[in-house]
């Protein structure tokens, strides 16, 4: 992700402006590698989240609170003793390194004013939060949220009493200390692609920032540096200088880039390279707001994916098992296709059996159905009538097999179709409650055993999603098959319009009319169809075919699986699964 030196600089600017002069009133450690610090600042109490999580290190101001453990960890106790009640002097970085320092002053046990620093290092798996103080001109570590010995890292020990420093492990240039010519001289020496040359040559630049710079310069970031002319490299150097000016003047433009409504990247500068038809770059007032929103959306997606993995695996295994069963059934069914041949042979033997003397291994006769010669294999030890009975028996057996297999294959196909709709529902689930509904459905169908304490069925809550069209019409979306049935056959009336993705699993969508027979605007139909496309297995496609029909035309066959319906007349449209212009009812 793009938590680079530029993001860090933007955060330091924001934190310094909002926190300087404030007093630290509360310190909590809700997670092993996470702090939540409350600062009584000019604009009120502000909560600052500092995370040294190896997979997601972050620093930002938040409105969200977290429950703390009953017994505070040792590092939290040290911070409360040495930092709580202190006044924040400043928040700053260290060049364009991913380091954020909160400098504060506090009174020690003797009542003397001491300067102390809380340093957050945002460095992937090496991230840490370290409390330091000045010791006669040497910065020493008081404690850290992660203790690192030489057995773990040969570069630097992070232990109480050790000297604090940032190891220089990267031989990169600091753009803030270079001229346009100096930038150009460094860049032209790189032997590979331009975008890689930017982020590997200069401190603080991520691949995203490098790609954005190349785009602004009108150059192909994937092309080799050596392929560009002197003028083109001059344009590239000027763009790098413009970023330096942005950092030095603190004129950041926090934003998140979305594609088809999904967050793709964030940055402290405008992402002009996201300029496609399905792209949108949304500006925000602060870097904290960007980080909190971006990672909350990303984390929700990751968390739901993790929680749904076991359920997905169960459903996929069921689908694979049924698909194997269906293949075997279809193979056996194909063997029954020539069963009428044995009935005809039996009839021909009864008609022409008199021509046999006994002991023959075949009979050649006229087929009175086709008018052609027919050769019938015979069992030499059986008479003509006995051979006829044998063929009639084979025909009857194959006929019964075909009839049974036809029913079985339809049942298996229906089960696979139902399970595929469940799998789509799992992929579209946005909360644990959505997954609970799907578990209930699978349990009701006998696929899994539903857990319920003391033998009682869990009472699930939740209603279909509710949207308001641009013209003020209510649109409802079922989040799973059980809700689909409820929406279509209990909430909708005959005059409402019903939408569904054509021939693929998806949600039932109902566009409510205000009065029977009214003419709805085309935009309402298009927005309802877009919802049907978005909440379907075709969500990732550019366009999706949608069927829509009056609800009174939709029927549920007796004994059909949840969510399964039939309709015999409908309208259709093709639309993009884009609902970025729609909001759920009640949302801001």
Coordinates of C-alpha atoms in Angstrom, one line a residue:
X1 CA 0.0 0.0 0.0
X2 CA 1.0 3.7 -0.3
X3 CA 1.9 4.5 3.4
X4 CA 5.1 6.1 2.2
X5 CA 7.2 9.1 3.3
X6 CA 4.8 11.5 1.6
X7 CA 1.9 10.1 3.6
X8 CA 4.0 10.3 6.7
X9 CA 4.8 13.9 6.0
X10 CA 1.1 14.8 5.5
X11 CA 0.2 13.0 8.8
X12 CA 3.0 14.8 10.7
X13 CA 1.7 18.1 9.4
X14 CA -1.9 17.3 10.5
X15 CA -0.9 15.9 13.9
X16 CA 1.4 18.8 14.7
X17 CA -1.4 21.3 13.8
X18 CA -4.1 19.5 15.8
X19 CA -2.1 18.1 18.8
X20 CA 0.6 20.6 19.6
X21 CA 0.0 22.3 23.0
X22 CA -2.5 19.6 24.0
X23 CA -2.1 17.4 27.1
X24 CA -2.1 13.6 27.1
X25 CA -5.0 12.7 29.3
X26 CA -5.4 8.9 28.7
X27 CA -3.3 6.1 27.4
X28 CA -4.7 2.6 26.5
X29 CA -3.2 -0.4 24.8
X30 CA -6.2 -2.3 23.4
X31 CA -4.0 -4.7 21.4
X32 CA -0.5 -6.1 22.0
X33 CA 0.9 -3.8 19.2
X34 CA -1.5 -0.9 19.4
X35 CA -2.0 2.3 21.4
X36 CA -4.9 4.6 21.8
X37 CA -3.9 8.0 23.2
X38 CA -6.4 10.7 24.2
X39 CA -5.2 14.3 23.9
X40 CA -6.9 17.3 25.4
X41 CA -6.3 19.7 22.5
X42 CA -7.7 23.1 21.5
X43 CA -10.5 21.5 19.5
X44 CA -11.4 19.1 22.2
X45 CA -10.4 15.5 23.2
X46 CA -8.8 13.8 20.2
X47 CA -8.0 10.1 20.1
X48 CA -4.8 9.1 18.3
X49 CA -4.4 5.5 17.1
X50 CA -0.8 4.2 16.8
X51 CA -0.4 0.7 15.5
X52 CA 2.8 -1.3 15.1
X53 CA 0.9 -4.3 13.6
X54 CA 3.3 -6.1 11.2
X55 CA 0.7 -6.4 8.5
X56 CA -1.0 -3.0 9.0
X57 CA 1.0 -0.3 10.8
X58 CA -0.9 3.0 11.0
X59 CA -1.1 6.3 12.8
X60 CA -4.2 8.5 12.6
X61 CA -6.7 10.5 14.6
X62 CA -10.0 8.6 15.1
X63 CA -13.4 9.0 16.7
X64 CA -13.5 5.2 17.4
X65 CA -12.9 3.8 20.8
X66 CA -11.7 0.3 21.6
X67 CA -12.2 -1.8 24.7
X68 CA -9.0 -2.1 26.8
X69 CA -7.9 -5.2 28.6
X70 CA -8.6 -5.4 32.4
X71 CA -4.9 -5.5 33.2
X72 CA -2.8 -3.0 31.3
X73 CA 0.4 -4.4 29.6
X74 CA 3.8 -3.3 30.9
X75 CA 4.5 -0.9 28.1
X76 CA 1.2 0.9 28.7
X77 CA 2.0 1.2 32.4
X78 CA 5.4 2.8 31.6
X79 CA 3.7 5.2 29.2
X80 CA 1.1 6.2 31.9
X81 CA 3.9 6.8 34.4
X82 CA 6.2 8.8 32.0
X83 CA 3.9 10.3 29.4
X84 CA 0.4 10.7 30.8
X85 CA -0.3 14.3 31.8
X86 CA 2.5 15.5 29.6
X87 CA 2.2 18.4 27.2
X88 CA 2.8 17.8 23.5
X89 CA 5.4 20.1 22.1
X90 CA 5.4 19.1 18.5
X91 CA 4.8 16.2 16.1
X92 CA 7.3 15.8 13.3
X93 CA 9.0 13.3 11.1
X94 CA 12.6 12.5 10.2
X95 CA 13.2 13.5 6.6
X96 CA 10.9 11.4 4.5
X97 CA 11.4 8.3 6.6
X98 CA 8.3 6.5 7.8
X99 CA 8.8 7.7 11.3
X100 CA 6.4 9.9 13.4
X101 CA 7.8 11.5 16.6
X102 CA 5.5 13.0 19.3
X103 CA 7.7 15.2 21.5
X104 CA 6.3 16.1 24.9
X105 CA 7.5 17.4 28.2
X106 CA 6.5 16.1 31.6
X107 CA 7.5 16.3 35.3
X108 CA 9.6 13.6 36.7
X109 CA 9.5 12.3 40.3
X110 CA 11.6 15.2 41.5
X111 CA 9.3 17.8 39.8
X112 CA 11.8 18.6 37.1
X113 CA 10.6 19.2 33.5
X114 CA 11.8 16.4 31.2
X115 CA 11.6 16.1 27.5
X116 CA 10.4 12.7 26.2
X117 CA 9.5 11.3 22.7
X118 CA 7.1 8.7 21.5
X119 CA 8.4 7.4 18.2
X120 CA 6.3 5.3 15.9
X121 CA 8.2 3.5 13.1
X122 CA 6.0 2.4 10.3
X123 CA 8.2 -0.2 8.6
X124 CA 6.1 -3.3 7.8
X125 CA 7.2 -6.3 9.9
X126 CA 9.8 -4.1 11.6
X127 CA 7.2 -1.6 12.8
X128 CA 7.5 -0.5 16.5
X129 CA 6.5 2.1 19.0
X130 CA 9.4 3.4 21.1
X131 CA 9.5 5.7 24.1
X132 CA 12.8 7.7 24.3
X133 CA 14.4 10.5 26.4
X134 CA 17.5 12.7 26.1
X135 CA 20.4 11.4 28.2
X136 CA 23.1 14.2 28.1
X137 CA 22.8 14.6 24.4
X138 CA 22.2 10.9 23.6
X139 CA 18.7 9.7 22.8
X140 CA 18.1 6.5 24.8
X141 CA 15.2 4.0 24.8
X142 CA 13.0 3.9 27.9
X143 CA 10.8 1.0 26.6
X144 CA 9.1 -0.2 23.4
X145 CA 6.0 -2.0 22.5
X146 CA 8.2 -4.7 20.8
X147 CA 11.6 -5.7 22.3
X148 CA 14.2 -6.6 19.7
X149 CA 17.5 -8.2 20.6
X150 CA 20.5 -8.9 18.5
X151 CA 19.3 -12.5 18.3
X152 CA 16.4 -11.1 16.3
X153 CA 18.1 -8.3 14.4
X154 CA 21.8 -7.7 13.8
X155 CA 21.1 -4.2 12.6
X156 CA 19.8 -2.7 15.9
X157 CA 18.7 -3.7 19.4
X158 CA 15.5 -2.1 20.6
X159 CA 15.7 -2.6 24.4
X160 CA 15.5 -0.3 27.5
X161 CA 18.7 1.6 28.0
X162 CA 20.0 1.2 24.5
X163 CA 20.8 4.2 22.3
X164 CA 18.0 5.0 19.8
X165 CA 18.8 5.6 16.2
X166 CA 17.2 4.8 12.8
X167 CA 19.3 2.3 10.9
X168 CA 20.3 3.4 7.4
X169 CA 19.6 0.2 5.5
X170 CA 18.7 1.9 2.1
X171 CA 21.1 3.8 0.0
X172 CA 18.6 6.4 -1.2
X173 CA 18.8 10.1 -1.9
X174 CA 16.8 12.7 -0.1
X175 CA 14.9 14.7 -2.7
X176 CA 14.5 17.7 -0.3
X177 CA 18.3 18.3 -0.6
X178 CA 18.6 18.0 -4.4
X179 CA 18.4 20.4 -7.3
X180 CA 16.6 19.6 -10.5
X181 CA 19.9 18.7 -12.1
X182 CA 20.9 16.5 -9.2
X183 CA 17.5 14.6 -9.4
X184 CA 18.0 14.1 -13.1
X185 CA 21.6 12.9 -12.7
X186 CA 20.6 10.2 -10.2
X187 CA 17.6 9.1 -12.2
X188 CA 19.3 8.6 -15.5
X189 CA 21.7 6.2 -14.0
X190 CA 19.0 3.7 -13.1
X191 CA 19.1 0.7 -15.6
X192 CA 15.5 -0.5 -15.3
X193 CA 11.9 0.8 -15.6
X194 CA 11.3 4.5 -14.8
X195 CA 8.7 4.0 -12.0
X196 CA 11.0 1.6 -10.2
X197 CA 13.9 4.0 -10.6
X198 CA 11.9 6.7 -8.8
X199 CA 11.0 4.7 -5.7
X200 CA 14.3 2.9 -5.4
X201 CA 16.4 6.0 -5.9
X202 CA 14.6 8.5 -3.6
X203 CA 13.6 8.2 0.0
X204 CA 9.9 8.3 0.8
X205 CA 8.4 7.4 -2.6
X206 CA 6.1 4.4 -3.0
X207 CA 5.5 2.6 -6.3
X208 CA 2.1 4.4 -6.4
X209 CA 3.7 7.8 -6.1
X210 CA 6.3 6.8 -8.8
X211 CA 3.5 5.8 -11.2
X212 CA 1.6 9.0 -10.5
X213 CA 4.7 11.1 -11.2
X214 CA 5.4 9.3 -14.5
X215 CA 1.7 9.7 -15.5
X216 CA 1.9 13.5 -14.8
X217 CA 5.0 13.7 -16.9
X218 CA 3.3 11.9 -19.8
X219 CA 5.8 9.1 -19.7
X220 CA 5.4 5.3 -19.7
X221 CA 6.5 4.3 -16.2
X222 CA 7.1 0.7 -17.3
X223 CA 9.6 1.8 -20.0
X224 CA 13.3 1.7 -19.3
X225 CA 14.9 5.0 -18.2
X226 CA 17.4 4.8 -21.0
X227 CA 14.6 4.9 -23.6
X228 CA 13.7 8.5 -22.7
X229 CA 15.1 11.6 -24.2
X230 CA 16.9 14.4 -22.3
X231 CA 13.8 16.6 -22.6
X232 CA 11.5 13.8 -21.3
X233 CA 13.8 13.2 -18.3
X234 CA 13.8 17.0 -17.7
X235 CA 9.9 16.8 -17.5
X236 CA 10.3 14.0 -15.0
X237 CA 12.7 15.9 -12.8
X238 CA 10.3 18.9 -12.8
X239 CA 7.4 16.7 -11.6
X240 CA 9.7 15.4 -8.8
X241 CA 10.5 18.9 -7.8
X242 CA 6.7 19.8 -7.7
X243 CA 6.3 17.0 -5.1
X244 CA 9.2 18.4 -3.1
X245 CA 7.4 21.8 -3.1
X246 CA 4.2 20.1 -2.0
X247 CA 6.0 18.5 0.9
X248 CA 7.9 21.6 1.9
X249 CA 4.8 23.8 1.8
X250 CA 2.5 21.2 3.3
X251 CA -0.1 21.6 0.5
X252 CA -1.3 18.0 0.5
X253 CA -4.5 16.8 -1.1
X254 CA -5.6 13.6 0.7
X255 CA -7.8 11.4 -1.4
X256 CA -9.0 7.8 -2.1
X257 CA -9.2 6.4 -5.6
X258 CA -12.2 4.2 -6.3
X259 CA -12.9 1.9 -9.3
X260 CA -16.5 0.8 -9.8
X261 CA -17.2 1.9 -6.2
X262 CA -14.4 -0.1 -4.6
X263 CA -11.4 1.6 -2.9
X264 CA -8.2 1.0 -4.9
X265 CA -5.5 3.3 -3.5
X266 CA -5.1 6.3 -1.2
X267 CA -2.5 9.1 -1.3
X268 CA -1.6 12.5 0.2
X269 CA -1.8 14.0 -3.4
X270 CA -4.3 14.0 -6.2
X271 CA -4.3 10.6 -8.1
X272 CA -4.7 12.0 -11.6
X273 CA -3.8 8.6 -13.1
X274 CA -7.3 7.3 -12.0
X275 CA -9.1 8.9 -14.9
X276 CA -11.0 6.0 -16.4
X277 CA -14.8 5.8 -17.0
X278 CA -15.2 3.7 -13.8
X279 CA -12.8 5.6 -11.7
X280 CA -13.5 8.2 -9.1
X281 CA -11.1 10.1 -6.9
X282 CA -12.7 11.4 -3.7
X283 CA -11.0 14.2 -1.8
X284 CA -10.9 14.3 2.1
X285 CA -10.2 17.0 4.6
X286 CA -7.4 15.1 6.4
X287 CA -5.0 12.2 6.0
X288 CA -6.4 10.7 9.2
X289 CA -9.9 10.5 7.6
X290 CA -8.4 8.9 4.5
X291 CA -6.5 6.2 6.4
X292 CA -9.4 5.4 8.7
X293 CA -12.0 5.1 5.9
X294 CA -9.7 3.3 3.5
X295 CA -8.5 0.7 5.9
X296 CA -11.8 0.2 7.6
X297 CA -13.3 -0.7 4.2
X298 CA -10.3 -2.8 3.3
X299 CA -10.2 -4.5 6.7
X300 CA -13.9 -5.3 6.5
X301 CA -13.4 -6.9 3.2
X302 CA -10.4 -8.9 4.5
X303 CA -12.2 -9.8 7.7
X304 CA -15.3 -11.0 5.9
X305 CA -13.2 -13.0 3.5
X306 CA -11.4 -14.7 6.4
X307 CA -14.7 -15.5 8.2
X308 CA -16.4 -16.8 5.1
X309 CA -13.5 -19.1 4.0
X310 CA -14.8 -22.2 5.9
X311 CA -18.3 -21.7 4.7
X312 CA -17.1 -21.2 1.1
X313 CA -15.0 -24.4 1.4
X314 CA -18.1 -26.4 2.6
X315 CA -20.2 -25.1 -0.3
X316 CA -17.5 -25.6 -2.9
X317 CA -17.0 -29.2 -1.7
X318 CA -20.7 -29.8 -2.0
X319 CA -20.8 -28.4 -5.5
X320 CA -17.8 -30.5 -6.6
X321 CA -19.4 -33.6 -5.1
X322 CA -22.7 -32.9 -6.9
X323 CA -20.9 -32.1 -10.1
X324 CA -19.2 -35.4 -10.0
X325 CA -22.5 -37.2 -9.3
X326 CA -24.1 -35.3 -12.2
X327 CA -21.3 -36.3 -14.6
X328 CA -21.8 -40.0 -13.6
X329 CA -25.5 -39.7 -14.0
X330 CA -25.2 -38.1 -17.4
X331 CA -22.8 -40.8 -18.5
X332 CA -25.2 -43.5 -17.5
X333 CA -28.1 -41.6 -19.1
X334 CA -26.3 -41.5 -22.4
X335 CA -26.1 -45.3 -22.3
X336 CA -29.8 -45.5 -22.2
X337 CA -30.3 -43.4 -25.3
X338 CA -30.4 -46.4 -27.7
X339 CA -32.9 -48.4 -25.6
X340 CA -35.6 -48.2 -28.3
X341 CA -33.3 -50.4 -30.5
X342 CA -33.9 -53.3 -28.1
X343 CA -37.7 -52.9 -28.2
X344 CA -37.6 -52.9 -32.0
X345 CA -35.4 -56.0 -32.1
X346 CA -37.9 -57.8 -29.8
X347 CA -40.7 -56.9 -32.1
X348 CA -38.8 -58.0 -35.2
X349 CA -37.9 -61.3 -33.6
X350 CA -41.6 -61.9 -32.8
X351 CA -42.4 -61.1 -36.4
X352 CA -39.6 -62.9 -38.3
X353 CA -38.6 -65.6 -35.7
X354 CA -40.2 -68.3 -37.9
X355 CA -37.3 -67.8 -40.3
X356 CA -34.9 -69.3 -37.8
X357 CA -34.1 -73.0 -37.6
X358 CA -32.2 -72.7 -34.2
X359 CA -28.6 -72.3 -33.4
X360 CA -28.1 -69.1 -35.5
X361 CA -26.0 -66.2 -34.0
X362 CA -27.9 -63.5 -35.9
X363 CA -31.1 -62.7 -37.8
X364 CA -31.1 -60.5 -40.9
X365 CA -34.6 -59.1 -41.7
X366 CA -36.5 -56.1 -43.0
X367 CA -37.1 -53.3 -40.4
X368 CA -40.7 -52.3 -41.0
X369 CA -40.0 -49.0 -39.2
X370 CA -37.2 -47.8 -41.5
X371 CA -37.6 -50.1 -44.6
X372 CA -34.0 -51.1 -44.3
X373 CA -32.2 -54.3 -43.5
X374 CA -31.6 -55.0 -39.8
X375 CA -29.0 -57.4 -38.3
X376 CA -30.1 -58.6 -34.9
X377 CA -27.4 -60.5 -32.7
X378 CA -28.8 -63.7 -31.1
X379 CA -27.9 -66.0 -28.3
X380 CA -27.5 -69.4 -30.1
X381 CA -28.7 -71.3 -27.0
X382 CA -32.1 -69.4 -26.9
X383 CA -35.1 -69.6 -29.2
X384 CA -36.4 -66.6 -31.2
X385 CA -39.1 -65.8 -28.6
X386 CA -36.6 -66.2 -25.7
X387 CA -34.2 -63.8 -27.5
X388 CA -37.2 -61.4 -28.0
X389 CA -38.0 -61.6 -24.3
X390 CA -34.4 -60.8 -23.4
X391 CA -34.4 -57.7 -25.6
X392 CA -37.8 -56.5 -24.2
X393 CA -36.4 -56.9 -20.7
X394 CA -33.3 -54.9 -21.6
X395 CA -35.5 -52.2 -23.1
X396 CA -37.7 -52.1 -20.0
X397 CA -34.7 -51.9 -17.6
X398 CA -33.0 -49.1 -19.6
X399 CA -36.3 -47.2 -19.8
X400 CA -36.8 -47.4 -16.0
X401 CA -33.1 -46.3 -15.6
X402 CA -33.6 -43.4 -18.0
X403 CA -36.8 -42.2 -16.2
X404 CA -35.1 -42.4 -12.8
X405 CA -31.9 -40.7 -14.0
X406 CA -33.9 -37.9 -15.6
X407 CA -35.5 -37.1 -12.3
X408 CA -32.2 -37.5 -10.4
X409 CA -30.2 -35.3 -12.8
X410 CA -32.8 -32.5 -12.6
X411 CA -32.7 -32.7 -8.8
X412 CA -28.9 -32.6 -8.8
X413 CA -28.9 -29.7 -11.3
X414 CA -31.3 -27.8 -9.0
X415 CA -29.1 -28.5 -6.0
X416 CA -26.0 -27.3 -7.8
X417 CA -27.9 -24.2 -9.0
X418 CA -29.0 -23.6 -5.4
X419 CA -25.5 -24.1 -4.0
X420 CA -24.0 -21.7 -6.6
X421 CA -26.5 -19.1 -5.5
X422 CA -25.4 -19.7 -1.9
X423 CA -21.8 -19.3 -2.9
X424 CA -22.7 -16.0 -4.6
X425 CA -24.4 -14.9 -1.4
X426 CA -21.3 -15.7 0.6
X427 CA -19.2 -13.6 -1.7
X428 CA -21.6 -10.7 -1.4
X429 CA -21.9 -11.0 2.4
X430 CA -21.0 -7.7 4.1
X431 CA -21.5 -8.7 7.8
X432 CA -21.4 -11.7 10.1
X433 CA -25.2 -11.6 10.3
X434 CA -25.3 -12.1 6.5
X435 CA -23.2 -15.2 6.9
X436 CA -25.4 -16.4 9.8
X437 CA -28.4 -16.3 7.5
X438 CA -26.6 -18.4 4.9
X439 CA -25.6 -20.9 7.6
X440 CA -29.3 -21.1 8.6
X441 CA -30.2 -21.8 4.9
X442 CA -27.6 -24.5 4.6
X443 CA -28.8 -26.1 7.9
X444 CA -32.4 -26.0 6.8
X445 CA -31.5 -27.8 3.6
X446 CA -29.6 -30.4 5.6
X447 CA -26.1 -29.5 4.3
X448 CA -24.6 -28.6 7.6
X449 CA -25.6 -28.8 11.3
X450 CA -26.6 -25.4 12.7
X451 CA -25.2 -24.6 16.1
X452 CA -27.8 -23.5 18.6
X453 CA -27.3 -23.3 22.4
X454 CA -29.5 -25.7 24.4
X455 CA -31.2 -27.0 21.3
X456 CA -32.8 -23.6 20.6
X457 CA -32.9 -22.1 17.1
X458 CA -30.9 -18.9 16.9
X459 CA -33.2 -15.9 16.3
X460 CA -31.7 -14.0 13.3
X461 CA -32.5 -10.4 12.6
X462 CA -32.0 -8.4 9.5
X463 CA -34.1 -7.1 6.6
X464 CA -33.4 -6.8 2.9
X465 CA -31.2 -3.8 1.9
X466 CA -33.3 -0.7 1.2
X467 CA -32.3 1.9 -1.4
X468 CA -34.0 5.1 -2.5
X469 CA -33.9 5.8 -6.3
X470 CA -33.0 9.2 -7.6
X471 CA -36.7 9.8 -8.2
X472 CA -37.8 8.8 -4.7
X473 CA -38.9 5.2 -5.3
X474 CA -38.1 2.4 -2.8
X475 CA -35.8 -0.4 -4.0
X476 CA -35.2 -3.5 -1.9
X477 CA -32.5 -6.1 -2.3
X478 CA -32.4 -9.6 -0.8
X479 CA -29.1 -10.4 0.8
X480 CA -29.5 -14.2 0.7
X481 CA -32.0 -16.8 -0.6
X482 CA -34.2 -16.7 2.5
X483 CA -34.5 -13.0 2.3
X484 CA -35.1 -13.3 -1.4
X485 CA -38.2 -15.4 -0.8
X486 CA -39.4 -13.0 1.9
X487 CA -38.9 -10.0 -0.3
X488 CA -40.6 -11.5 -3.4
X489 CA -43.5 -13.3 -1.8
X490 CA -44.2 -11.4 1.4
X491 CA -43.0 -7.8 1.0
X492 CA -43.7 -7.2 -2.7
X493 CA -47.1 -6.8 -4.3
X494 CA -48.3 -7.8 -7.7
X495 CA -47.9 -4.3 -9.2
X496 CA -44.2 -4.0 -8.1
X497 CA -41.4 -4.6 -10.5
X498 CA -39.0 -7.5 -9.9
X499 CA -35.4 -7.7 -11.2
X500 CA -32.8 -10.5 -11.4
X501 CA -29.5 -11.1 -13.3
X502 CA -30.2 -13.3 -16.3
X503 CA -29.2 -16.9 -16.0
X504 CA -26.6 -16.3 -13.1
X505 CA -27.0 -16.4 -9.3
X506 CA -28.0 -13.1 -7.7
X507 CA -30.3 -11.2 -5.4
X508 CA -33.9 -10.6 -6.0
X509 CA -34.5 -6.8 -6.4
X510 CA -37.9 -5.2 -6.0
X511 CA -38.8 -1.7 -7.2
X512 CA -41.9 -0.6 -5.3
X513 CA -44.6 1.4 -7.1
X514 CA -46.5 4.1 -5.2
X515 CA -49.8 3.1 -6.9
X516 CA -50.8 0.3 -9.2
X517 CA -50.3 0.9 -12.9
X518 CA -48.3 4.1 -12.6
X519 CA -45.6 4.9 -15.2
X520 CA -42.2 4.8 -13.5
X521 CA -39.3 6.9 -14.9
X522 CA -36.7 5.0 -16.9
X523 CA -34.0 6.0 -14.4
X524 CA -35.8 4.1 -11.6
X525 CA -35.7 0.9 -13.8
X526 CA -32.0 1.5 -14.6
X527 CA -31.0 2.0 -11.0
X528 CA -32.9 -1.1 -9.9
X529 CA -31.3 -3.1 -12.7
X530 CA -27.8 -1.8 -11.6
X531 CA -28.5 -3.1 -8.1
X532 CA -29.5 -6.5 -9.5
X533 CA -26.3 -6.5 -11.5
X534 CA -24.1 -5.4 -8.5
X535 CA -25.6 -8.0 -6.1
X536 CA -25.0 -10.9 -8.5
X537 CA -22.3 -13.2 -9.7
X538 CA -21.7 -10.8 -12.5
X539 CA -20.5 -8.0 -10.2
X540 CA -17.0 -8.0 -11.7
X541 CA -18.2 -7.8 -15.3
X542 CA -18.4 -4.6 -17.3
X543 CA -22.1 -5.3 -18.3
X544 CA -24.7 -7.7 -17.0
X545 CA -28.0 -8.8 -18.6
X546 CA -30.9 -8.2 -16.3
X547 CA -34.5 -9.6 -16.6
X548 CA -37.3 -7.6 -15.1
X549 CA -41.0 -8.3 -14.9
X550 CA -44.1 -7.4 -12.9
X551 CA -43.9 -9.3 -9.6
X552 CA -47.3 -11.0 -10.3
X553 CA -45.6 -12.9 -13.1
X554 CA -43.0 -14.5 -10.7
X555 CA -44.0 -17.9 -9.3
X556 CA -42.3 -20.4 -6.9
X557 CA -42.7 -24.0 -7.9
X558 CA -43.9 -26.4 -5.2
X559 CA -41.0 -27.8 -3.2
X560 CA -38.4 -25.5 -4.9
X561 CA -35.2 -24.5 -3.1
X562 CA -35.0 -21.1 -1.3
X563 CA -34.6 -18.3 -3.8
X564 CA -35.7 -20.3 -6.8
X565 CA -38.5 -18.8 -8.9
X566 CA -39.9 -19.1 -12.5
X567 CA -41.3 -16.5 -14.9
X568 CA -42.3 -17.0 -18.5
X569 CA -42.5 -13.4 -19.8
X570 CA -40.1 -10.6 -19.1
X571 CA -38.3 -7.5 -20.3
X572 CA -34.5 -7.3 -20.4
X573 CA -31.8 -4.7 -20.3
X574 CA -28.0 -4.7 -20.2
X575 CA -26.4 -2.5 -17.6
X576 CA -23.1 -1.9 -15.7
X577 CA -23.0 -3.1 -12.0
X578 CA -22.3 0.4 -10.8
X579 CA -24.3 1.7 -7.8
X580 CA -21.9 4.5 -6.8
X581 CA -24.7 7.0 -7.3
X582 CA -27.1 5.2 -5.0
X583 CA -27.2 5.2 -1.2
X584 CA -28.9 3.0 1.3
X585 CA -32.0 4.5 2.9
X586 CA -30.9 6.3 6.1
X587 CA -27.2 6.6 5.1
X588 CA -25.7 10.0 4.8

